[in-house]
Amino acid sequence: MNDGPGFWRVVGLVAAKDLRIEWRSRVALNQVLPFAAIVMVLFAFAVDRLPRPAASATTETLLQTVAPGLVWLAMLFSLLLLVQRTFAVEADDGALDALRAAAVDAAAVFWGKTAALATQLAALYLLLLGTALVIYGAELRTSGIGLLAATWIAATLGLATVGTLYGGLAAGARGRETLLPLLLLPVVAPVLIGATRAVEAALGTGGTAVADGWPWVGVVGVFAVAFGAGGTLAFGALIDE
Amino acid sequence: MIGEHVADTLATEPSAASDDVASSGTATRATRLLGAAALVGVAWLAAFGLGFSPADRDQRESVRILYVHVPSAWLAYLAFVVTAVASGLYLFRRSHALGWDRVAGASAEVGVLFMGITLVSGMLWGRLTWGVFWEWDARLTTTAFLFVTYVGYLAVRGLGGSHQQRARRSAVLALLAVLEIPLVHWSVRLWRSLHQEATVLRPDGDVKMDGLMLFTLFVGIVAFTLMYAWLVVHRQRTLAAEDAADDAGLDRALAARRAEVG
């Protein structure tokens, strides 16, 4: 069983390989990032001119109010592209078959790919949040930084585990480009709900307190743990064909 | 996709194997009995639901929609539980019997059908009783997610590849749905609890239900369960026939190629 390289070594190798491919091909940088940026601009077109409810006492613009949710929505759309990408890389030249033939632990491959995907998502979120600060006028507050960081880690991990799992499911199948969104978007709904509420609390959107946000980080954390465990158990059965 | 393949096989080369598939049918004595019982049950439901049971004091005639809505919701949940159990039996038994996979697939198809009926009948009832088609209530939202999830499950079953490949993929997906649905329900319930004043639109007359209404509902559940069993048995058999025709087509192609070479 344990003849090959150790678990963590495989995780590290697979993650480093994926990140190196992304760095050299620049697909994430040149295509996914501009895509996410244009999505955020389009969101602004869609909601900016809607009138505020007359009764609301806040001085926020509508864009400021919805900014946390829009950033996570842009993240979900980008996730679809990144997941397609991370398994397209494996499908080319029979790379996934080679990986299987190397007789390494499938769970280690799962966590390696998850780590690479989570790294890309985490970087993307920082850029998109920065964009939201600039073009949506969202504002950070120092008391919410801890909550924001916790949400950032938990949500990118959750999205990466579930993305790798469902990406592996659709990998190598005809028609996966259209199938993946149908499979993935319903599953990540809890992350969208939880991460949006947590970031709202961290930024103080609509007058929410920082303390209101921590239960939502819990929701996202439970999600990440559940699908991390699911992926550890099921990934081997999915790619072993 | 597989259906077309069967049609092709039957049309181009009517050999002994495909004749068997075409002529034997999927009914047996037991399933004919089951089908007849389901038919009688549905007739009873129509008689009680539309005729004998009284109109509700608050909901009036629209309460009759519930005699379809509640049984189909129950059936959809039953169907998805059966899918999950059959998927587990496929995946964790050493034999990896495709029979369990086909039961899972047949049950999911029927489940999606009944879930669709649940959603449509629920929306019609909601329009009449609440005044709106849709309410962002946790149960409604989860039901919609459940529906989309199993539509995706059926799409994965149609992806192609070998039978074992299809079975393994879809079994994992069915078990992941067991993981997903409680998470979605939990998060949506939290979401609602923070953003909505107490749901005033819940029907509250349920507890003190008229005896005849309760009986009608019971008839509906029995009738729909019989119908479910009948549909799943038949669908599972047609799926087996499709798989067999698939295999037979492959064998024939191999034999033809061997004959060419030899």
Short mmCIF file of C-alpha atoms in Angstrom, two decimals:
data_model
loop_
_atom_site.label_atom_id
_atom_site.label_comp_id
_atom_site.label_asym_id
_atom_site.label_seq_id
_atom_site.Cartn_x
_atom_site.Cartn_y
_atom_site.Cartn_z
CA MET A 1 0.00 0.00 0.00
CA ASN A 2 2.59 2.50 1.10
CA ASP A 3 5.34 1.73 -1.37
CA GLY A 4 5.18 5.05 -3.22
CA PRO A 5 5.90 8.52 -1.91
CA GLY A 6 4.12 9.58 1.27
CA PHE A 7 0.70 11.20 1.35
CA TRP A 8 1.80 14.77 1.98
CA ARG A 9 4.60 14.53 -0.53
CA VAL A 10 2.09 13.58 -3.26
CA VAL A 11 -0.20 16.42 -2.15
CA GLY A 12 2.67 18.85 -2.45
CA LEU A 13 3.83 17.52 -5.82
CA VAL A 14 0.37 17.59 -7.38
CA ALA A 15 -0.36 21.06 -6.04
CA ALA A 16 3.00 22.40 -7.20
CA LYS A 17 2.50 20.83 -10.62
CA ASP A 18 -0.94 22.40 -11.06
CA LEU A 19 0.24 25.80 -9.92
CA ARG A 20 3.31 25.64 -12.13
CA ILE A 21 1.14 24.82 -15.15
CA GLU A 22 -1.16 27.72 -14.32
CA TRP A 23 1.75 30.07 -13.83
CA ARG A 24 3.35 29.13 -17.13
CA SER A 25 0.19 29.01 -19.23
CA ARG A 26 -1.21 32.24 -17.72
CA VAL A 27 -4.77 31.06 -18.45
CA ALA A 28 -6.06 32.00 -15.01
CA LEU A 29 -4.32 35.34 -15.20
CA ASN A 30 -5.18 36.26 -18.78
CA GLN A 31 -8.67 34.79 -19.04
CA VAL A 32 -10.32 33.99 -15.71
CA LEU A 33 -9.30 37.21 -13.97
CA PRO A 34 -10.56 39.53 -16.75
CA PHE A 35 -13.74 37.44 -16.90
CA ALA A 36 -14.36 37.92 -13.18
CA ALA A 37 -13.67 41.65 -13.53
CA ILE A 38 -16.16 42.10 -16.35
CA VAL A 39 -18.77 40.12 -14.40
CA MET A 40 -18.38 42.58 -11.55
CA VAL A 41 -18.79 45.54 -13.89
CA LEU A 42 -21.92 43.95 -15.38
CA PHE A 43 -23.38 43.43 -11.88
CA ALA A 44 -23.02 47.17 -11.35
CA PHE A 45 -24.97 47.85 -14.54
CA ALA A 46 -27.72 45.49 -13.36
CA VAL A 47 -28.32 46.89 -9.87
CA ASP A 48 -26.96 50.43 -9.69
CA ARG A 49 -30.03 52.33 -10.79
CA LEU A 50 -32.58 50.44 -8.73
CA PRO A 51 -34.23 52.82 -6.26
CA ARG A 52 -33.63 52.31 -2.54
CA PRO A 53 -36.65 51.43 -0.43
CA ALA A 54 -38.02 54.71 0.88
CA ALA A 55 -38.14 53.51 4.47
CA SER A 56 -34.49 52.46 4.74
CA ALA A 57 -32.47 54.62 7.05
CA THR A 58 -29.02 53.72 5.75
CA THR A 59 -26.94 56.00 3.63
CA GLU A 60 -25.37 53.09 1.74
CA THR A 61 -25.77 52.88 -1.97
CA LEU A 62 -27.42 49.72 -3.26
CA LEU A 63 -24.10 48.58 -4.69
CA GLN A 64 -22.47 48.86 -1.28
CA THR A 65 -25.25 46.79 0.23
CA VAL A 66 -25.01 43.95 -2.26
CA ALA A 67 -21.22 44.08 -2.79
CA PRO A 68 -20.34 41.06 -0.54
CA GLY A 69 -22.82 38.82 -2.35
CA LEU A 70 -21.79 39.99 -5.79
CA VAL A 71 -18.13 39.25 -5.06
CA TRP A 72 -18.99 35.69 -4.04
CA LEU A 73 -21.23 35.26 -7.05
CA ALA A 74 -18.35 36.33 -9.30
CA MET A 75 -16.22 33.79 -7.39
CA LEU A 76 -18.70 31.00 -8.17
CA PHE A 77 -18.66 31.78 -11.89
CA SER A 78 -14.87 31.89 -11.87
CA LEU A 79 -14.82 28.61 -9.93
CA LEU A 80 -16.61 26.94 -12.85
CA LEU A 81 -13.90 28.10 -15.24
CA LEU A 82 -11.04 27.16 -12.94
CA VAL A 83 -12.44 23.67 -12.31
CA GLN A 84 -12.89 23.06 -16.03
CA ARG A 85 -9.32 24.20 -16.44
CA THR A 86 -7.81 22.05 -13.69
CA PHE A 87 -9.28 18.89 -15.23
CA ALA A 88 -8.74 19.88 -18.85
CA VAL A 89 -5.06 19.91 -17.93
CA GLU A 90 -5.35 16.33 -16.68
CA ALA A 91 -7.34 15.11 -19.68
CA ASP A 92 -4.72 16.34 -22.17
CA ASP A 93 -2.07 13.76 -23.06
CA GLY A 94 -3.70 11.22 -20.75
CA ALA A 95 -2.14 12.88 -17.72
CA LEU A 96 -4.78 11.51 -15.38
CA ASP A 97 -4.11 7.95 -16.60
CA ALA A 98 -0.42 8.48 -15.94
CA LEU A 99 -1.22 9.74 -12.47
CA ARG A 100 -3.30 6.64 -11.79
CA ALA A 101 -0.61 4.40 -13.21
CA ALA A 102 1.84 5.97 -10.76
CA ALA A 103 -0.11 4.11 -8.04
CA VAL A 104 -0.32 7.10 -5.73
CA ASP A 105 -3.10 7.55 -3.23
CA ALA A 106 -6.16 9.06 -4.96
CA ALA A 107 -7.00 10.99 -1.80
CA ALA A 108 -3.57 12.65 -2.01
CA VAL A 109 -4.23 13.63 -5.62
CA PHE A 110 -7.58 15.05 -4.50
CA TRP A 111 -5.98 17.19 -1.79
CA GLY A 112 -3.17 18.28 -4.10
CA LYS A 113 -5.56 19.51 -6.73
CA THR A 114 -7.77 21.04 -4.03
CA ALA A 115 -4.79 22.93 -2.60
CA ALA A 116 -3.84 24.30 -6.02
CA LEU A 117 -7.45 25.33 -6.74
CA ALA A 118 -7.83 26.89 -3.28
CA THR A 119 -4.66 28.92 -3.80
CA GLN A 120 -5.96 30.32 -7.07
CA LEU A 121 -9.38 31.05 -5.59
CA ALA A 122 -7.86 32.75 -2.56
CA ALA A 123 -5.75 35.02 -4.75
CA LEU A 124 -8.74 35.74 -6.96
CA TYR A 125 -10.89 36.67 -3.98
CA LEU A 126 -8.37 39.20 -2.74
CA LEU A 127 -8.31 40.82 -6.18
CA LEU A 128 -12.10 40.82 -6.49
CA LEU A 129 -12.56 42.21 -2.99
CA GLY A 130 -10.10 44.94 -3.86
CA THR A 131 -12.11 45.63 -7.01
CA ALA A 132 -15.29 45.84 -4.93
CA LEU A 133 -13.65 48.36 -2.61
CA VAL A 134 -12.76 50.50 -5.60
CA ILE A 135 -15.75 50.25 -7.94
CA TYR A 136 -18.59 49.37 -5.54
CA GLY A 137 -17.41 51.67 -2.77
CA ALA A 138 -17.44 48.87 -0.17
CA GLU A 139 -15.48 49.70 2.97
CA LEU A 140 -13.28 47.60 5.24
CA ARG A 141 -13.24 48.06 9.00
CA THR A 142 -10.42 46.93 11.26
CA SER A 143 -12.66 45.09 13.73
CA GLY A 144 -13.88 42.82 10.92
CA ILE A 145 -10.50 41.79 9.54
CA GLY A 146 -10.32 38.55 11.57
CA LEU A 147 -13.79 37.50 10.45
CA LEU A 148 -12.98 38.40 6.88
CA ALA A 149 -9.80 36.32 6.94
CA ALA A 150 -11.60 33.32 8.48
CA THR A 151 -14.34 33.52 5.84
CA TRP A 152 -11.76 33.87 3.11
CA ILE A 153 -9.97 30.68 4.17
CA ALA A 154 -13.08 28.60 4.93
CA ALA A 155 -14.97 29.58 1.78
CA THR A 156 -12.09 29.16 -0.66
CA LEU A 157 -11.38 25.74 0.88
CA GLY A 158 -15.04 24.78 0.65
CA LEU A 159 -15.28 25.87 -2.98
CA ALA A 160 -12.02 24.11 -3.83
CA THR A 161 -12.99 20.76 -2.25
CA VAL A 162 -16.40 20.63 -3.88
CA GLY A 163 -15.02 21.95 -7.18
CA THR A 164 -12.31 19.27 -7.32
CA LEU A 165 -14.79 16.56 -6.38
CA TYR A 166 -17.38 17.42 -9.03
CA GLY A 167 -14.71 18.31 -11.56
CA GLY A 168 -13.30 14.80 -11.12
CA LEU A 169 -16.79 13.40 -11.60
CA ALA A 170 -17.26 15.13 -14.93
CA ALA A 171 -13.64 14.76 -16.07
CA GLY A 172 -13.15 12.92 -19.30
CA ALA A 173 -16.86 12.79 -20.09
CA ARG A 174 -18.29 14.26 -23.26
CA GLY A 175 -20.44 17.29 -22.57
CA ARG A 176 -18.76 18.09 -19.26
CA GLU A 177 -18.60 21.81 -20.05
CA THR A 178 -22.36 22.11 -19.87
CA LEU A 179 -22.84 19.52 -17.14
CA LEU A 180 -20.48 20.96 -14.55
CA PRO A 181 -22.47 24.15 -13.81
CA LEU A 182 -25.66 22.12 -13.39
CA LEU A 183 -23.96 19.82 -10.89
CA LEU A 184 -21.85 22.38 -9.09
CA LEU A 185 -24.01 25.47 -8.64
CA PRO A 186 -26.76 23.84 -6.54
CA VAL A 187 -24.12 22.28 -4.29
CA VAL A 188 -22.23 25.50 -3.55
CA ALA A 189 -25.38 27.42 -2.52
CA PRO A 190 -24.53 27.06 1.21
CA VAL A 191 -21.13 28.67 0.59
CA LEU A 192 -22.75 31.59 -1.22
CA ILE A 193 -25.23 32.11 1.61
CA GLY A 194 -22.76 31.65 4.47
CA ALA A 195 -19.81 33.54 3.00
CA THR A 196 -22.00 36.45 1.88
CA ARG A 197 -23.53 36.89 5.34
CA ALA A 198 -20.14 36.58 7.03
CA VAL A 199 -18.53 39.19 4.79
CA GLU A 200 -21.53 41.49 5.27
CA ALA A 201 -20.90 41.27 9.00
CA ALA A 202 -17.16 41.82 8.55
CA LEU A 203 -17.71 44.94 6.46
CA GLY A 204 -20.65 46.11 8.54
CA THR A 205 -23.00 46.19 5.55
CA GLY A 206 -26.45 47.33 6.57
CA GLY A 207 -25.30 47.95 10.13
CA THR A 208 -24.60 44.30 10.99
CA ALA A 209 -22.27 43.56 13.91
CA VAL A 210 -19.06 41.58 13.51
CA ALA A 211 -20.29 38.99 16.02
CA ASP A 212 -23.24 38.15 13.73
CA GLY A 213 -20.81 36.81 11.17
CA TRP A 214 -19.14 33.99 13.08
CA PRO A 215 -22.04 31.49 12.92
CA TRP A 216 -21.98 31.90 9.15
CA VAL A 217 -18.28 31.08 9.02
CA GLY A 218 -19.32 27.94 10.91
CA VAL A 219 -21.76 27.05 8.13
CA VAL A 220 -19.05 27.44 5.52
CA GLY A 221 -16.58 25.52 7.68
CA VAL A 222 -18.94 22.59 8.11
CA PHE A 223 -19.44 22.59 4.36
CA ALA A 224 -15.69 22.51 3.72
CA VAL A 225 -15.15 19.68 6.21
CA ALA A 226 -18.08 17.64 4.83
CA PHE A 227 -16.96 17.85 1.22
CA GLY A 228 -13.32 17.45 2.17
CA ALA A 229 -14.23 14.15 3.81
CA GLY A 230 -16.48 13.22 0.86
CA GLY A 231 -13.70 13.93 -1.60
CA THR A 232 -11.13 11.97 0.39
CA LEU A 233 -13.39 8.92 0.30
CA ALA A 234 -14.93 9.20 -3.15
CA PHE A 235 -12.28 10.68 -5.41
CA GLY A 236 -10.60 7.34 -6.01
CA ALA A 237 -13.83 5.76 -7.19
CA LEU A 238 -14.46 8.70 -9.54
CA ILE A 239 -11.17 8.85 -11.38
CA ASP A 240 -10.46 5.11 -11.29
CA GLU A 241 -12.12 3.96 -14.49
CA MET B 1 -29.03 8.33 -26.19
CA ILE B 2 -29.03 4.69 -25.15
CA GLY B 3 -32.60 4.44 -26.43
CA GLU B 4 -31.51 5.54 -29.88
CA HIS B 5 -28.78 2.97 -29.77
CA VAL B 6 -31.34 0.24 -29.04
CA ALA B 7 -33.53 1.48 -31.86
CA ASP B 8 -30.55 1.36 -34.21
CA THR B 9 -29.65 -2.13 -33.13
CA LEU B 10 -33.20 -3.33 -33.60
CA ALA B 11 -33.63 -1.65 -36.96
CA THR B 12 -30.41 -2.67 -38.64
CA GLU B 13 -29.92 -6.21 -37.50
CA PRO B 14 -32.89 -8.15 -36.16
CA SER B 15 -30.92 -11.00 -34.63
CA ALA B 16 -32.04 -13.45 -31.98
CA ALA B 17 -30.78 -11.33 -29.08
CA SER B 18 -32.60 -8.18 -30.06
CA ASP B 19 -35.77 -10.13 -30.88
CA ASP B 20 -35.84 -11.29 -27.28
CA VAL B 21 -35.53 -7.73 -26.08
CA ALA B 22 -38.21 -6.52 -28.43
CA SER B 23 -40.85 -9.16 -27.92
CA SER B 24 -40.74 -10.27 -24.32
CA GLY B 25 -42.03 -7.03 -22.77
CA THR B 26 -41.46 -6.05 -19.18
CA ALA B 27 -44.70 -7.16 -17.56
CA THR B 28 -45.13 -10.24 -15.44
CA ARG B 29 -48.16 -11.52 -13.61
CA ALA B 30 -47.07 -9.76 -10.42
CA THR B 31 -46.53 -6.39 -12.08
CA ARG B 32 -49.86 -6.59 -13.89
CA LEU B 33 -51.51 -7.09 -10.52
CA LEU B 34 -49.50 -4.20 -9.12
CA GLY B 35 -50.48 -1.98 -12.04
CA ALA B 36 -54.14 -2.86 -11.64
CA ALA B 37 -53.96 -2.10 -7.93
CA ALA B 38 -52.32 1.27 -8.66
CA LEU B 39 -55.07 2.06 -11.16
CA VAL B 40 -57.78 1.19 -8.64
CA GLY B 41 -55.98 3.32 -6.05
CA VAL B 42 -55.87 6.33 -8.37
CA ALA B 43 -59.58 5.89 -9.16
CA TRP B 44 -60.31 5.83 -5.42
CA LEU B 45 -58.21 8.92 -4.93
CA ALA B 46 -60.11 10.73 -7.69
CA ALA B 47 -63.44 9.70 -6.16
CA PHE B 48 -62.52 10.76 -2.63
CA GLY B 49 -60.39 13.76 -3.55
CA LEU B 50 -62.84 15.30 -6.00
CA GLY B 51 -66.12 13.90 -4.74
CA PHE B 52 -66.57 12.62 -1.21
CA SER B 53 -64.17 14.80 0.76
CA PRO B 54 -65.49 18.19 1.89
CA ALA B 55 -64.08 21.58 0.90
CA ASP B 56 -61.86 23.18 3.52
CA ARG B 57 -63.20 26.04 5.64
CA ASP B 58 -60.27 28.35 4.87
CA GLN B 59 -58.75 26.95 1.70
CA ARG B 60 -62.07 25.92 0.16
CA GLU B 61 -61.82 23.84 -3.02
CA SER B 62 -58.08 24.42 -3.43
CA VAL B 63 -57.46 21.95 -0.63
CA ARG B 64 -58.08 19.19 -3.18
CA ILE B 65 -54.74 20.03 -4.82
CA LEU B 66 -53.09 18.76 -1.66
CA TYR B 67 -54.37 15.24 -2.30
CA VAL B 68 -51.95 15.17 -5.23
CA HIS B 69 -49.31 17.48 -3.78
CA VAL B 70 -48.63 15.69 -0.49
CA PRO B 71 -48.50 12.13 -1.88
CA SER B 72 -46.22 13.15 -4.75
CA ALA B 73 -43.87 14.95 -2.34
CA TRP B 74 -43.77 11.87 -0.12
CA LEU B 75 -43.12 9.71 -3.16
CA ALA B 76 -40.29 11.90 -4.42
CA TYR B 77 -38.56 11.69 -1.04
CA LEU B 78 -39.09 7.92 -0.93
CA ALA B 79 -37.69 7.61 -4.46
CA PHE B 80 -34.54 9.57 -3.59
CA VAL B 81 -33.99 7.52 -0.44
CA VAL B 82 -34.31 4.35 -2.54
CA THR B 83 -31.81 5.82 -5.02
CA ALA B 84 -29.33 6.52 -2.25
CA VAL B 85 -29.74 3.07 -0.66
CA ALA B 86 -29.46 1.26 -4.00
CA SER B 87 -26.39 3.36 -4.87
CA GLY B 88 -24.81 2.44 -1.56
CA LEU B 89 -25.56 -1.24 -2.16
CA TYR B 90 -23.96 -1.00 -5.58
CA LEU B 91 -20.88 0.84 -4.38
CA PHE B 92 -20.12 -1.00 -1.15
CA ARG B 93 -20.96 -4.55 -2.15
CA ARG B 94 -18.03 -6.41 -3.59
CA SER B 95 -20.04 -7.71 -6.56
CA HIS B 96 -20.86 -4.21 -7.92
CA ALA B 97 -24.13 -5.58 -9.28
CA LEU B 98 -25.55 -3.40 -12.06
CA GLY B 99 -29.04 -4.40 -10.91
CA TRP B 100 -28.75 -2.02 -7.96
CA ASP B 101 -27.52 0.73 -10.26
CA ARG B 102 -30.56 0.32 -12.48
CA VAL B 103 -32.89 0.38 -9.49
CA ALA B 104 -31.20 3.64 -8.41
CA GLY B 105 -31.59 5.12 -11.89
CA ALA B 106 -35.21 4.04 -12.31
CA SER B 107 -36.11 5.34 -8.87
CA ALA B 108 -34.42 8.70 -9.53
CA GLU B 109 -36.29 9.13 -12.81
CA VAL B 110 -39.63 8.50 -11.13
CA GLY B 111 -38.55 10.72 -8.23
CA VAL B 112 -37.77 13.64 -10.52
CA LEU B 113 -41.17 13.20 -12.15
CA PHE B 114 -42.97 13.29 -8.81
CA MET B 115 -40.85 16.16 -7.54
CA GLY B 116 -41.85 18.11 -10.64
CA ILE B 117 -45.50 17.35 -9.90
CA THR B 118 -44.92 18.44 -6.29
CA LEU B 119 -43.44 21.77 -7.35
CA VAL B 120 -46.11 22.57 -9.94
CA SER B 121 -49.04 21.51 -7.76
CA GLY B 122 -47.52 23.34 -4.80
CA MET B 123 -47.16 26.55 -6.78
CA LEU B 124 -50.76 26.37 -7.98
CA TRP B 125 -51.94 25.76 -4.43
CA GLY B 126 -49.73 28.59 -3.16
CA ARG B 127 -51.19 31.01 -5.69
CA LEU B 128 -54.69 30.17 -4.54
CA THR B 129 -53.99 30.06 -0.81
CA TRP B 130 -51.07 32.42 -0.20
CA GLY B 131 -51.65 34.64 -3.22
CA VAL B 132 -48.16 33.99 -4.63
CA PHE B 133 -46.65 31.17 -6.65
CA TRP B 134 -43.41 31.09 -4.76
CA GLU B 135 -42.34 31.84 -1.21
CA TRP B 136 -38.66 31.85 -0.17
CA ASP B 137 -39.34 29.40 2.57
CA ALA B 138 -36.66 26.88 3.53
CA ARG B 139 -38.72 23.88 2.57
CA LEU B 140 -39.68 25.25 -0.84
CA THR B 141 -36.14 26.33 -1.63
CA THR B 142 -34.68 22.99 -0.59
CA THR B 143 -37.25 21.19 -2.73
CA ALA B 144 -36.20 23.22 -5.75
CA PHE B 145 -32.55 22.35 -5.06
CA LEU B 146 -33.46 18.70 -4.67
CA PHE B 147 -35.18 18.78 -8.05
CA VAL B 148 -32.20 20.38 -9.82
CA THR B 149 -29.76 18.03 -8.07
CA TYR B 150 -31.53 14.94 -9.36
CA VAL B 151 -31.96 16.41 -12.84
CA GLY B 152 -28.15 16.68 -12.73
CA TYR B 153 -27.95 13.10 -11.48
CA LEU B 154 -29.96 11.90 -14.47
CA ALA B 155 -27.72 13.95 -16.78
CA VAL B 156 -24.67 12.20 -15.32
CA ARG B 157 -26.29 8.84 -15.97
CA GLY B 158 -26.58 9.85 -19.62
CA LEU B 159 -22.91 10.75 -19.97
CA GLY B 160 -21.93 7.52 -21.71
CA GLY B 161 -19.00 5.24 -21.07
CA SER B 162 -19.24 1.67 -19.86
CA HIS B 163 -22.10 0.47 -17.66
CA GLN B 164 -19.81 0.10 -14.67
CA GLN B 165 -18.43 3.58 -15.24
CA ARG B 166 -21.95 5.02 -15.35
CA ALA B 167 -22.89 3.07 -12.25
CA ARG B 168 -19.88 4.19 -10.24
CA ARG B 169 -20.20 7.85 -11.21
CA SER B 170 -23.89 8.06 -10.51
CA ALA B 171 -23.64 6.09 -7.26
CA VAL B 172 -21.05 8.53 -5.90
CA LEU B 173 -23.23 11.43 -7.00
CA ALA B 174 -26.32 9.96 -5.33
CA LEU B 175 -24.41 9.59 -2.07
CA LEU B 176 -23.02 13.13 -2.37
CA ALA B 177 -26.60 14.36 -2.72
CA VAL B 178 -27.29 12.85 0.70
CA LEU B 179 -24.47 15.07 1.95
CA GLU B 180 -25.58 18.12 0.01
CA ILE B 181 -29.29 18.29 0.68
CA PRO B 182 -29.14 18.60 4.51
CA LEU B 183 -26.44 21.29 4.14
CA VAL B 184 -28.56 23.25 1.68
CA HIS B 185 -31.63 22.91 3.87
CA TRP B 186 -29.75 23.99 6.98
CA SER B 187 -28.15 27.03 5.35
CA VAL B 188 -31.36 28.15 3.68
CA ARG B 189 -33.21 27.84 6.98
CA LEU B 190 -30.59 30.01 8.69
CA TRP B 191 -30.77 32.46 5.80
CA ARG B 192 -34.53 32.76 6.15
CA SER B 193 -34.56 33.00 9.90
CA LEU B 194 -32.47 36.16 9.71
CA HIS B 195 -34.17 37.79 6.79
CA GLN B 196 -37.84 37.12 7.14
CA GLU B 197 -40.36 37.89 9.81
CA ALA B 198 -42.02 34.73 11.09
CA THR B 199 -43.60 32.89 8.22
CA VAL B 200 -47.25 33.80 8.49
CA LEU B 201 -48.26 31.90 5.44
CA ARG B 202 -48.06 28.43 6.92
CA PRO B 203 -51.32 26.56 6.77
CA ASP B 204 -52.25 26.06 10.41
CA GLY B 205 -55.38 23.98 10.01
CA ASP B 206 -53.35 20.84 9.51
CA VAL B 207 -53.47 19.56 13.04
CA LYS B 208 -57.20 19.32 13.35
CA MET B 209 -57.86 17.66 10.09
CA ASP B 210 -61.23 16.40 9.03
CA GLY B 211 -61.42 12.59 9.20
CA LEU B 212 -62.47 12.19 5.59
CA MET B 213 -59.71 14.52 4.44
CA LEU B 214 -57.13 12.51 6.32
CA PHE B 215 -58.50 9.32 4.82
CA THR B 216 -58.34 10.83 1.31
CA LEU B 217 -54.74 11.82 1.88
CA PHE B 218 -54.03 8.28 3.04
CA VAL B 219 -55.66 6.86 -0.10
CA GLY B 220 -53.50 9.21 -2.16
CA ILE B 221 -50.30 8.04 -0.48
CA VAL B 222 -51.17 4.37 -0.96
CA ALA B 223 -52.19 4.89 -4.59
CA PHE B 224 -49.05 6.88 -5.40
CA THR B 225 -46.81 4.36 -3.65
CA LEU B 226 -48.28 1.54 -5.71
CA MET B 227 -47.84 3.60 -8.84
CA TYR B 228 -44.23 4.33 -7.87
CA ALA B 229 -43.47 0.64 -7.33
CA TRP B 230 -45.07 -0.26 -10.64
CA LEU B 231 -43.17 2.43 -12.56
CA VAL B 232 -39.82 1.58 -10.96
CA VAL B 233 -40.15 -2.16 -11.62
CA HIS B 234 -40.94 -1.54 -15.27
CA ARG B 235 -38.35 1.17 -15.75
CA GLN B 236 -35.71 -0.99 -14.11
CA ARG B 237 -36.56 -3.79 -16.54
CA THR B 238 -36.41 -1.54 -19.60
CA LEU B 239 -33.05 -0.23 -18.37
CA ALA B 240 -31.83 -3.82 -18.07
CA ALA B 241 -33.05 -4.47 -21.61
CA GLU B 242 -31.25 -1.35 -22.84
CA ASP B 243 -28.02 -2.47 -21.21
CA ALA B 244 -28.44 -5.97 -22.66
CA ALA B 245 -29.07 -4.55 -26.14
CA ASP B 246 -26.00 -2.36 -25.72
CA ASP B 247 -23.87 -5.36 -24.83
CA ALA B 248 -25.38 -7.47 -27.60
CA GLY B 249 -24.61 -4.74 -30.13
CA LEU B 250 -21.01 -4.65 -28.97
CA ASP B 251 -20.67 -8.43 -29.12
CA ARG B 252 -22.07 -8.47 -32.62
CA ALA B 253 -19.71 -5.75 -33.76
CA LEU B 254 -16.78 -7.69 -32.31
CA ALA B 255 -17.90 -10.89 -34.00
CA ALA B 256 -18.30 -9.11 -37.32
CA ARG B 257 -14.83 -7.63 -37.06
CA ARG B 258 -13.36 -11.03 -36.15
CA ALA B 259 -15.10 -12.59 -39.13
CA GLU B 260 -13.60 -9.88 -41.35
CA VAL B 261 -10.12 -10.50 -40.03
CA GLY B 262 -10.35 -14.31 -39.89
#
